[in-house]
Amino acid sequence: MNDFEVFQRNSVDLIEAPQLRQRLDKARAAGKPLRIKFGMDPSSPDLHVGHAIPLLKLRALQELGHTIVLIVGDSTAMVGDPSGRNKLRPQLTREEVETNLVTYTTQAGRILDMARTEVHRNSEWFDAMRFEDVLRLAGKATVARMLERDTFEKRMAAGEPIGVHEFLYPLMQGWDSVMIRCDVEIGGSDQLFNLLVGRELQEREGQPGQVCITFPLINGLDGRKMSKSYGNAILLEDSAEQMFGKVMALPDDVMGTWFRALTRLADAEIDALLGGHPREAKARLGQEIAGFFHGADAAARARESFDRQFRDKQAPTDIPEIAHAWPEGSVPLMVLLRDIGLAPSSGEAKRTIEQGGVKLDGQVVTDPKFALGKPAAPILVQFGKRKYARLS
RNA sequence: GGGGAGAUUCCAGAGCGGCCAAAUGGGCCAGACUGUAAAUCUGGUGGUUCUCACCUUCGGCGGUUCGAAUCCGCCUCUCCCCA
């Protein structure tokens, strides 16, 4: 695969392909790598595999020798990116941004070679701006242009609030491109508008406008946009077991997208997998993803334990031991389940018991009034599908 | 500046004096089924040692009433229309 193909593979938008070819040719001739910008939004500190898509692309480009310029949007984070949001986003304080930033770059470092990555905070230039400079920047765009953005348009139509400062976000992101003399900016497909604003600003400032490339966004486990706050995300911080399990929970029909976006498997191999047994394909996807972050061994172990627990319905091997402080006499099971932390409330425990979701030593208990005292030997408690404890 | 609409349980969205812990859908949880924590179907989905009862919840604070998410006043926030 040549450089152009690496840029292009799996992209959604590529504005404009001929310009990218030209720049690559020039760069090669001059022996100078391209400057590729990626903006990180430190407003959400936990990265998930959706964020990994552009990062993996950057990694591949970094391997080809290009310069990755990571922009930490600490100033923009105080605005809140309106992309993909139908709501006004809360403006973050500086302290929040600072703490998020640390975890963010650490996690990005699991994919990128940070030693070879140029990192800038955009406060480097925005903090120096005076109100006059802000006004000048704001004057470079029109309200009509801003309203073209579909999320603003939708929010207008839905009668939802749009903060005036939100119009500044694309301009700020675009100004970053000007400041670092960006050649190519990449981002999720929801970023196209922001990227194009950067391109326009550069041209106004007499720079060649950046090439803009976007990559697919992937949805979370439940089909909604992947987001930690929806609880539907595979986080980079997840264990191999969690990653594998969550991949297995994906709907079958997104597997192709995921393979292409998150693995480096050749298209032919992906097609072969998708043409085969769906469960096998999904397990392979899970191993690829868990393997990238945790190593192939850990991924293989994750698969084994998943098979044991869910396919073969066996208890997992690593069950937490709980030594409970038993009171005198017997305790209602529903209360016990709450006290040992398996159930969030006794009511929830009661419901789960009534629905046959609680097992003691493999025996289903359906009587919500069931009570027990301290057992002679530790008993195996199963609450729902995934929560186990060995209780003594 | 003027006029109108609205804020409901995780989300969306009904309810408009008692039958409301609050319809319905989504999410989530459980069960069945299965190739999986897919899909589909069924049930559940505020808390409290729990079938009674009690407590907390319908933007905030007060008020009317035997009784309020529902009526009144003020406040906060949002949207729309006119200027």
Tab-separated table of C-alpha atoms in Angstrom, chain A:
chain	number	residue	atom	x	y	z
A	1	MET	CA	0.000	0.000	0.000
A	2	ASN	CA	1.442	3.400	-0.877
A	3	ASP	CA	1.016	6.503	1.227
A	4	PHE	CA	-2.014	7.695	-0.673
A	5	GLU	CA	-3.761	4.401	-0.178
A	6	VAL	CA	-3.090	4.463	3.536
A	7	PHE	CA	-4.640	7.906	3.725
A	8	GLN	CA	-7.581	6.888	1.656
A	9	ARG	CA	-8.390	3.451	3.000
A	10	ASN	CA	-11.698	3.387	4.810
A	11	SER	CA	-12.143	7.154	4.549
A	12	VAL	CA	-15.575	8.716	4.292
A	13	ASP	CA	-14.620	12.096	2.832
A	14	LEU	CA	-11.379	13.053	1.120
A	15	ILE	CA	-11.244	16.723	0.121
A	16	GLU	CA	-9.537	16.722	-2.348
A	17	ALA	CA	-7.838	13.556	-3.529
A	18	PRO	CA	-5.794	15.164	-6.344
A	19	GLN	CA	-4.424	17.727	-3.921
A	20	LEU	CA	-3.386	14.986	-1.547
A	21	ARG	CA	-1.512	13.218	-4.365
A	22	GLN	CA	0.204	16.467	-5.267
A	23	ARG	CA	1.267	17.181	-1.737
A	24	LEU	CA	2.566	13.686	-1.274
A	25	ASP	CA	4.611	13.973	-4.463
A	26	LYS	CA	6.031	17.306	-3.360
A	27	ALA	CA	6.786	16.035	0.105
A	28	ARG	CA	8.564	13.009	-1.262
A	29	ALA	CA	10.583	15.140	-3.667
A	30	ALA	CA	11.580	17.547	-0.928
A	31	GLY	CA	12.215	14.742	1.533
A	32	LYS	CA	9.876	16.421	3.980
A	33	PRO	CA	7.018	14.590	5.665
A	34	LEU	CA	3.487	15.952	5.703
A	35	ARG	CA	2.134	17.604	8.811
A	36	ILE	CA	-0.973	15.758	9.814
A	37	LYS	CA	-3.213	17.287	12.389
A	38	PHE	CA	-5.593	15.608	14.729
A	39	GLY	CA	-7.522	17.456	17.352
A	40	MET	CA	-8.287	15.901	20.671
A	41	ASP	CA	-11.166	17.100	22.738
A	42	PRO	CA	-10.134	16.800	26.350
A	43	SER	CA	-13.679	17.304	27.566
A	44	SER	CA	-14.238	13.572	27.849
A	45	PRO	CA	-11.239	11.934	29.428
A	46	ASP	CA	-11.949	8.341	28.542
A	47	LEU	CA	-11.075	7.195	25.071
A	48	HIS	CA	-13.012	4.417	23.432
A	49	VAL	CA	-12.494	2.404	20.286
A	50	GLY	CA	-14.391	5.027	18.310
A	51	HIS	CA	-11.574	7.442	19.066
A	52	ALA	CA	-9.152	4.704	18.160
A	53	ILE	CA	-10.177	4.780	14.501
A	54	PRO	CA	-8.447	8.041	13.601
A	55	LEU	CA	-5.651	7.282	16.062
A	56	LEU	CA	-4.944	3.966	14.375
A	57	LYS	CA	-4.846	5.788	11.088
A	58	LEU	CA	-2.382	8.281	12.525
A	59	ARG	CA	-0.299	5.411	13.780
A	60	ALA	CA	-0.119	3.947	10.293
A	61	LEU	CA	0.828	7.342	8.855
A	62	GLN	CA	3.388	7.823	11.561
A	63	GLU	CA	4.938	4.532	10.566
A	64	LEU	CA	5.240	5.943	7.057
A	65	GLY	CA	7.287	8.807	8.433
A	66	HIS	CA	4.750	11.602	8.461
A	67	THR	CA	4.613	14.085	11.282
A	68	ILE	CA	1.631	13.768	13.550
A	69	VAL	CA	0.584	16.995	15.206
A	70	LEU	CA	-1.786	16.425	18.052
A	71	ILE	CA	-3.763	19.449	19.052
A	72	VAL	CA	-5.075	19.301	22.563
A	73	GLY	CA	-8.113	21.496	22.405
A	74	ASP	CA	-7.854	22.919	25.874
A	75	SER	CA	-9.211	26.272	24.774
A	76	THR	CA	-11.846	24.784	22.513
A	77	ALA	CA	-12.910	22.432	25.281
A	78	MET	CA	-14.096	25.440	27.143
A	79	VAL	CA	-16.529	26.011	24.310
A	80	GLY	CA	-17.665	22.446	23.752
A	81	ASP	CA	-17.780	20.950	20.294
A	82	PRO	CA	-21.285	21.210	18.883
A	83	SER	CA	-20.648	18.309	16.498
A	84	GLY	CA	-23.134	15.524	16.866
A	85	ARG	CA	-24.753	17.165	19.787
A	86	ASN	CA	-28.298	18.281	19.916
A	87	LYS	CA	-27.704	19.970	23.175
A	88	LEU	CA	-25.759	22.868	24.434
A	89	ARG	CA	-22.611	21.437	25.932
A	90	PRO	CA	-21.433	22.524	29.312
A	91	GLN	CA	-18.366	24.696	29.250
A	92	LEU	CA	-15.513	23.130	31.142
A	93	THR	CA	-13.301	24.856	33.609
A	94	ARG	CA	-9.559	24.965	33.211
A	95	GLU	CA	-9.014	22.524	36.034
A	96	GLU	CA	-11.323	19.946	34.490
A	97	VAL	CA	-9.564	20.278	31.182
A	98	GLU	CA	-6.153	19.874	32.801
A	99	THR	CA	-7.004	16.646	34.584
A	100	ASN	CA	-8.682	15.201	31.518
A	101	LEU	CA	-5.724	16.098	29.398
A	102	VAL	CA	-3.317	13.903	31.299
A	103	THR	CA	-5.422	10.760	31.045
A	104	TYR	CA	-6.167	11.570	27.451
A	105	THR	CA	-2.601	11.769	26.240
A	106	THR	CA	-1.694	8.680	28.235
A	107	GLN	CA	-4.412	6.724	26.523
A	108	ALA	CA	-3.557	8.063	23.091
A	109	GLY	CA	-0.025	6.892	23.804
A	110	ARG	CA	-1.300	3.333	23.733
A	111	ILE	CA	-1.764	3.773	20.008
A	112	LEU	CA	0.617	6.520	18.927
A	113	ASP	CA	4.345	6.749	19.425
A	114	MET	CA	4.211	9.878	21.517
A	115	ALA	CA	7.972	10.357	21.334
A	116	ARG	CA	7.564	11.081	17.649
A	117	THR	CA	4.384	13.088	18.011
A	118	GLU	CA	4.226	16.849	18.111
A	119	VAL	CA	1.747	18.013	20.734
A	120	HIS	CA	0.296	21.482	21.122
A	121	ARG	CA	-2.375	22.888	23.327
A	122	ASN	CA	-4.352	25.421	21.454
A	123	SER	CA	-4.261	27.687	24.474
A	124	GLU	CA	-0.704	28.352	23.276
A	125	TRP	CA	-2.132	30.785	20.774
A	126	PHE	CA	-5.634	31.446	22.046
A	127	ASP	CA	-4.534	32.647	25.467
A	128	ALA	CA	-2.543	35.394	23.787
A	129	MET	CA	-5.530	36.675	21.860
A	130	ARG	CA	-7.169	39.888	22.865
A	131	PHE	CA	-10.849	40.531	22.366
A	132	GLU	CA	-9.993	42.457	19.253
A	133	ASP	CA	-8.283	39.374	17.819
A	134	VAL	CA	-11.292	37.262	18.647
A	135	LEU	CA	-13.524	39.678	16.829
A	136	ARG	CA	-11.255	39.607	13.822
A	137	LEU	CA	-11.405	35.818	13.823
A	138	ALA	CA	-15.179	35.835	14.200
A	139	GLY	CA	-15.368	38.193	11.249
A	140	LYS	CA	-13.907	35.562	8.986
A	141	ALA	CA	-17.111	33.552	8.895
A	142	THR	CA	-20.760	34.287	8.417
A	143	VAL	CA	-23.768	33.168	10.381
A	144	ALA	CA	-25.266	31.707	7.237
A	145	ARG	CA	-22.159	29.591	6.738
A	146	MET	CA	-22.345	28.381	10.313
A	147	LEU	CA	-26.004	27.528	9.989
A	148	GLU	CA	-25.200	25.266	7.081
A	149	ARG	CA	-23.819	22.815	9.544
A	150	ASP	CA	-26.417	20.120	9.942
A	151	THR	CA	-26.302	19.920	13.710
A	152	PHE	CA	-27.045	23.626	14.022
A	153	GLU	CA	-29.720	23.344	11.413
A	154	LYS	CA	-31.362	20.477	13.260
A	155	ARG	CA	-31.195	22.251	16.538
A	156	MET	CA	-32.750	25.358	15.038
A	157	ALA	CA	-35.518	23.267	13.538
A	158	ALA	CA	-36.089	21.420	16.792
A	159	GLY	CA	-36.250	24.672	18.702
A	160	GLU	CA	-33.197	23.831	20.771
A	161	PRO	CA	-30.745	26.374	22.121
A	162	ILE	CA	-27.549	27.276	20.341
A	163	GLY	CA	-25.017	29.303	22.253
A	164	VAL	CA	-23.355	32.133	20.352
A	165	HIS	CA	-19.968	30.860	21.505
A	166	GLU	CA	-20.645	27.608	19.722
A	167	PHE	CA	-20.175	29.360	16.425
A	168	LEU	CA	-16.633	30.046	17.510
A	169	TYR	CA	-15.743	26.406	17.865
A	170	PRO	CA	-15.166	25.628	14.187
A	171	LEU	CA	-13.259	28.862	13.804
A	172	MET	CA	-10.993	28.003	16.684
A	173	GLN	CA	-10.360	24.528	15.384
A	174	GLY	CA	-9.697	26.017	11.979
A	175	TRP	CA	-7.319	28.570	13.406
A	176	ASP	CA	-5.303	25.697	14.876
A	177	SER	CA	-4.682	24.536	11.318
A	178	VAL	CA	-3.407	27.970	10.374
A	179	MET	CA	-1.099	28.114	13.370
A	180	ILE	CA	0.554	24.777	12.784
A	181	ARG	CA	0.594	25.057	8.980
A	182	CYS	CA	-1.317	21.858	8.634
A	183	ASP	CA	-1.139	19.795	5.429
A	184	VAL	CA	-3.774	17.229	6.202
A	185	GLU	CA	-6.326	17.144	8.962
A	186	ILE	CA	-8.158	13.996	9.810
A	187	GLY	CA	-11.153	13.430	12.017
A	188	GLY	CA	-14.407	11.565	12.443
A	189	SER	CA	-17.011	12.040	9.756
A	190	ASP	CA	-18.896	14.421	12.035
A	191	GLN	CA	-15.894	16.718	11.850
A	192	LEU	CA	-16.110	17.488	8.148
A	193	PHE	CA	-17.549	20.942	8.712
A	194	ASN	CA	-14.880	21.868	11.234
A	195	LEU	CA	-12.124	20.574	8.970
A	196	LEU	CA	-13.414	22.535	6.008
A	197	VAL	CA	-13.533	25.730	8.035
A	198	GLY	CA	-9.852	25.198	8.770
A	199	ARG	CA	-9.177	24.777	5.079
A	200	GLU	CA	-11.002	28.016	4.288
A	201	LEU	CA	-9.214	29.944	7.017
A	202	GLN	CA	-5.824	28.798	5.776
A	203	GLU	CA	-6.628	29.955	2.290
A	204	ARG	CA	-7.700	33.344	3.649
A	205	GLU	CA	-4.372	33.553	5.420
A	206	GLY	CA	-2.460	32.774	2.289
A	207	GLN	CA	-1.638	29.172	3.111
A	208	PRO	CA	-2.542	26.218	0.951
A	209	GLY	CA	-5.798	24.839	2.326
A	210	GLN	CA	-5.432	21.587	4.172
A	211	VAL	CA	-6.581	18.290	2.763
A	212	CYS	CA	-9.497	17.068	4.852
A	213	ILE	CA	-10.085	13.386	5.443
A	214	THR	CA	-12.784	11.906	7.592
A	215	PHE	CA	-13.263	8.383	8.870
A	216	PRO	CA	-16.367	6.499	9.926
A	217	LEU	CA	-17.875	6.908	13.326
A	218	ILE	CA	-18.908	3.704	14.898
A	219	ASN	CA	-21.920	3.254	17.045
A	220	GLY	CA	-21.897	1.798	20.499
A	221	LEU	CA	-23.140	-1.573	21.649
A	222	ASP	CA	-26.733	-0.449	21.535
A	223	GLY	CA	-26.625	1.252	18.143
A	224	ARG	CA	-26.478	4.768	19.483
A	225	LYS	CA	-23.455	6.965	19.045
A	226	MET	CA	-20.625	5.491	21.059
A	227	SER	CA	-20.108	7.462	24.200
A	228	LYS	CA	-18.898	6.647	27.637
A	229	SER	CA	-21.821	8.481	29.143
A	230	TYR	CA	-24.258	6.183	27.332
A	231	GLY	CA	-22.464	3.196	28.780
A	232	ASN	CA	-22.285	1.661	25.328
A	233	ALA	CA	-18.607	2.105	24.626
A	234	ILE	CA	-15.610	-0.169	24.468
A	235	LEU	CA	-13.047	1.840	26.365
A	236	LEU	CA	-9.338	1.706	25.762
A	237	GLU	CA	-9.060	1.199	29.490
A	238	ASP	CA	-11.215	-1.925	29.352
A	239	SER	CA	-9.616	-5.245	30.169
A	240	ALA	CA	-9.116	-7.834	27.435
A	241	GLU	CA	-12.116	-9.714	28.834
A	242	GLN	CA	-14.321	-6.641	28.722
A	243	MET	CA	-13.232	-5.764	25.223
A	244	PHE	CA	-13.825	-9.250	23.929
A	245	GLY	CA	-17.170	-9.573	25.643
A	246	LYS	CA	-18.377	-6.226	24.414
A	247	VAL	CA	-17.393	-7.046	20.859
A	248	MET	CA	-19.405	-10.256	21.122
A	249	ALA	CA	-22.404	-8.145	22.092
A	250	LEU	CA	-22.276	-6.171	18.863
A	251	PRO	CA	-25.018	-6.659	16.326
A	252	ASP	CA	-23.848	-8.930	13.523
A	253	ASP	CA	-24.307	-6.401	10.774
A	254	VAL	CA	-21.719	-3.926	11.995
A	255	MET	CA	-18.879	-6.414	11.900
A	256	GLY	CA	-17.671	-5.371	8.464
A	257	THR	CA	-17.408	-1.735	9.472
A	258	TRP	CA	-15.554	-2.622	12.606
A	259	PHE	CA	-13.118	-4.924	10.858
A	260	ARG	CA	-12.249	-2.273	8.326
A	261	ALA	CA	-12.026	0.562	10.800
A	262	LEU	CA	-10.210	-1.123	13.643
A	263	THR	CA	-8.068	-3.875	12.212
A	264	ARG	CA	-5.445	-4.023	9.524
A	265	LEU	CA	-6.756	-7.225	8.033
A	266	ALA	CA	-6.796	-7.216	4.245
A	267	ASP	CA	-10.151	-6.679	2.598
A	268	ALA	CA	-10.105	-10.179	1.120
A	269	GLU	CA	-9.580	-11.721	4.526
A	270	ILE	CA	-12.362	-9.621	6.016
A	271	ASP	CA	-14.729	-10.719	3.284
A	272	ALA	CA	-13.812	-14.337	3.878
A	273	LEU	CA	-14.503	-13.995	7.594
A	274	LEU	CA	-17.832	-12.304	7.004
A	275	GLY	CA	-18.789	-15.026	4.573
A	276	GLY	CA	-18.062	-17.672	7.178
A	277	HIS	CA	-19.671	-18.417	10.511
A	278	PRO	CA	-20.847	-15.165	12.122
A	279	ARG	CA	-19.859	-16.174	15.605
A	280	GLU	CA	-16.393	-17.114	14.425
A	281	ALA	CA	-16.040	-13.783	12.630
A	282	LYS	CA	-17.134	-11.840	15.661
A	283	ALA	CA	-14.817	-13.771	17.951
A	284	ARG	CA	-11.968	-13.014	15.575
A	285	LEU	CA	-12.883	-9.339	15.654
A	286	GLY	CA	-12.883	-9.452	19.430
A	287	GLN	CA	-9.479	-11.088	19.478
A	288	GLU	CA	-8.050	-8.581	17.029
A	289	ILE	CA	-9.246	-5.624	19.058
A	290	ALA	CA	-8.420	-7.019	22.484
A	291	GLY	CA	-5.125	-8.244	21.033
A	292	PHE	CA	-4.070	-4.826	19.804
A	293	PHE	CA	-4.426	-3.294	23.227
A	294	HIS	CA	-3.558	-6.207	25.475
A	295	GLY	CA	-1.533	-8.599	23.353
A	296	ALA	CA	-2.543	-11.769	21.562
A	297	ASP	CA	-2.131	-13.991	24.619
A	298	ALA	CA	-4.448	-11.955	26.777
A	299	ALA	CA	-6.953	-11.828	23.924
A	300	ALA	CA	-6.880	-15.596	23.533
A	301	ARG	CA	-7.432	-16.038	27.253
A	302	ALA	CA	-10.310	-13.582	27.120
A	303	ARG	CA	-11.915	-15.648	24.412
A	304	GLU	CA	-11.504	-18.866	26.368
A	305	SER	CA	-13.070	-17.454	29.469
A	306	PHE	CA	-15.902	-15.945	27.447
A	307	ASP	CA	-16.625	-19.308	25.862
A	308	ARG	CA	-16.562	-21.000	29.227
A	309	GLN	CA	-18.888	-18.524	30.845
A	310	PHE	CA	-21.392	-17.785	28.125
A	311	ARG	CA	-21.245	-20.527	25.541
A	312	ASP	CA	-20.705	-23.393	27.975
A	313	LYS	CA	-22.475	-21.597	30.834
A	314	GLN	CA	-19.745	-22.456	33.301
A	315	ALA	CA	-18.716	-20.209	36.145
A	316	PRO	CA	-15.659	-18.112	35.387
A	317	THR	CA	-12.375	-19.056	37.024
A	318	ASP	CA	-11.626	-15.776	38.713
A	319	ILE	CA	-14.544	-15.340	41.089
A	320	PRO	CA	-14.115	-12.746	43.790
A	321	GLU	CA	-14.163	-14.111	47.329
A	322	ILE	CA	-16.318	-12.250	49.772
A	323	ALA	CA	-16.059	-12.746	53.496
A	324	HIS	CA	-19.344	-11.418	54.763
A	325	ALA	CA	-19.889	-10.214	58.296
A	326	TRP	CA	-22.896	-12.368	59.067
A	327	PRO	CA	-25.321	-11.205	61.705
A	328	GLU	CA	-27.068	-13.510	64.169
A	329	GLY	CA	-29.646	-15.793	62.620
A	330	SER	CA	-30.538	-15.707	58.964
A	331	VAL	CA	-30.554	-12.915	56.407
A	332	PRO	CA	-33.059	-12.511	53.589
A	333	LEU	CA	-31.274	-13.281	50.337
A	334	MET	CA	-32.363	-10.036	48.730
A	335	VAL	CA	-30.785	-8.036	51.511
A	336	LEU	CA	-27.669	-10.166	51.446
A	337	LEU	CA	-27.221	-9.612	47.725
A	338	ARG	CA	-27.316	-5.881	48.267
A	339	ASP	CA	-24.994	-5.981	51.270
A	340	ILE	CA	-22.312	-7.946	49.469
A	341	GLY	CA	-22.515	-5.544	46.532
A	342	LEU	CA	-23.878	-7.828	43.843
A	343	ALA	CA	-27.213	-5.999	43.663
A	344	PRO	CA	-27.582	-2.212	43.713
A	345	SER	CA	-30.640	-2.369	45.953
A	346	SER	CA	-32.692	-4.971	47.728
A	347	GLY	CA	-35.582	-4.208	45.405
A	348	GLU	CA	-33.445	-4.954	42.385
A	349	ALA	CA	-32.292	-8.142	44.086
A	350	LYS	CA	-35.869	-9.163	44.743
A	351	ARG	CA	-36.860	-8.689	41.131
A	352	THR	CA	-33.903	-10.640	39.885
A	353	ILE	CA	-34.669	-13.461	42.298
A	354	GLU	CA	-38.284	-13.585	41.176
A	355	GLN	CA	-37.145	-13.737	37.587
A	356	GLY	CA	-34.909	-16.699	38.213
A	357	GLY	CA	-31.673	-14.814	37.828
A	358	VAL	CA	-30.103	-15.792	41.113
A	359	LYS	CA	-28.315	-19.065	41.773
A	360	LEU	CA	-26.743	-20.453	44.930
A	361	ASP	CA	-24.254	-23.213	44.180
A	362	GLY	CA	-25.845	-23.556	40.763
A	363	GLN	CA	-29.372	-23.899	42.141
A	364	VAL	CA	-31.896	-21.297	41.043
A	365	VAL	CA	-33.635	-19.586	43.945
A	366	THR	CA	-36.980	-18.067	43.027
A	367	ASP	CA	-38.475	-17.439	46.448
A	368	PRO	CA	-38.010	-13.742	47.172
A	369	LYS	CA	-38.294	-14.439	50.882
A	370	PHE	CA	-35.549	-17.008	50.914
A	371	ALA	CA	-33.212	-16.390	53.816
A	372	LEU	CA	-29.973	-17.985	54.858
A	373	GLY	CA	-27.369	-17.891	57.597
A	374	LYS	CA	-23.609	-18.200	57.491
A	375	PRO	CA	-22.820	-21.274	55.389
A	376	ALA	CA	-20.560	-24.039	56.646
A	377	ALA	CA	-18.571	-23.944	53.410
A	378	PRO	CA	-18.255	-21.029	50.964
A	379	ILE	CA	-21.156	-20.904	48.551
A	380	LEU	CA	-21.113	-19.817	44.943
A	381	VAL	CA	-23.492	-16.930	44.357
A	382	GLN	CA	-24.516	-15.969	40.850
A	383	PHE	CA	-26.482	-12.772	40.342
A	384	GLY	CA	-27.673	-12.257	36.800
A	385	LYS	CA	-25.530	-13.342	33.927
A	386	ARG	CA	-22.263	-11.806	34.839
A	387	LYS	CA	-21.930	-11.311	38.556
A	388	TYR	CA	-20.407	-14.064	40.615
A	389	ALA	CA	-19.069	-14.269	44.126
A	390	ARG	CA	-17.804	-16.981	46.435
A	391	LEU	CA	-19.360	-16.120	49.735
A	392	SER	CA	-18.275	-17.217	53.171
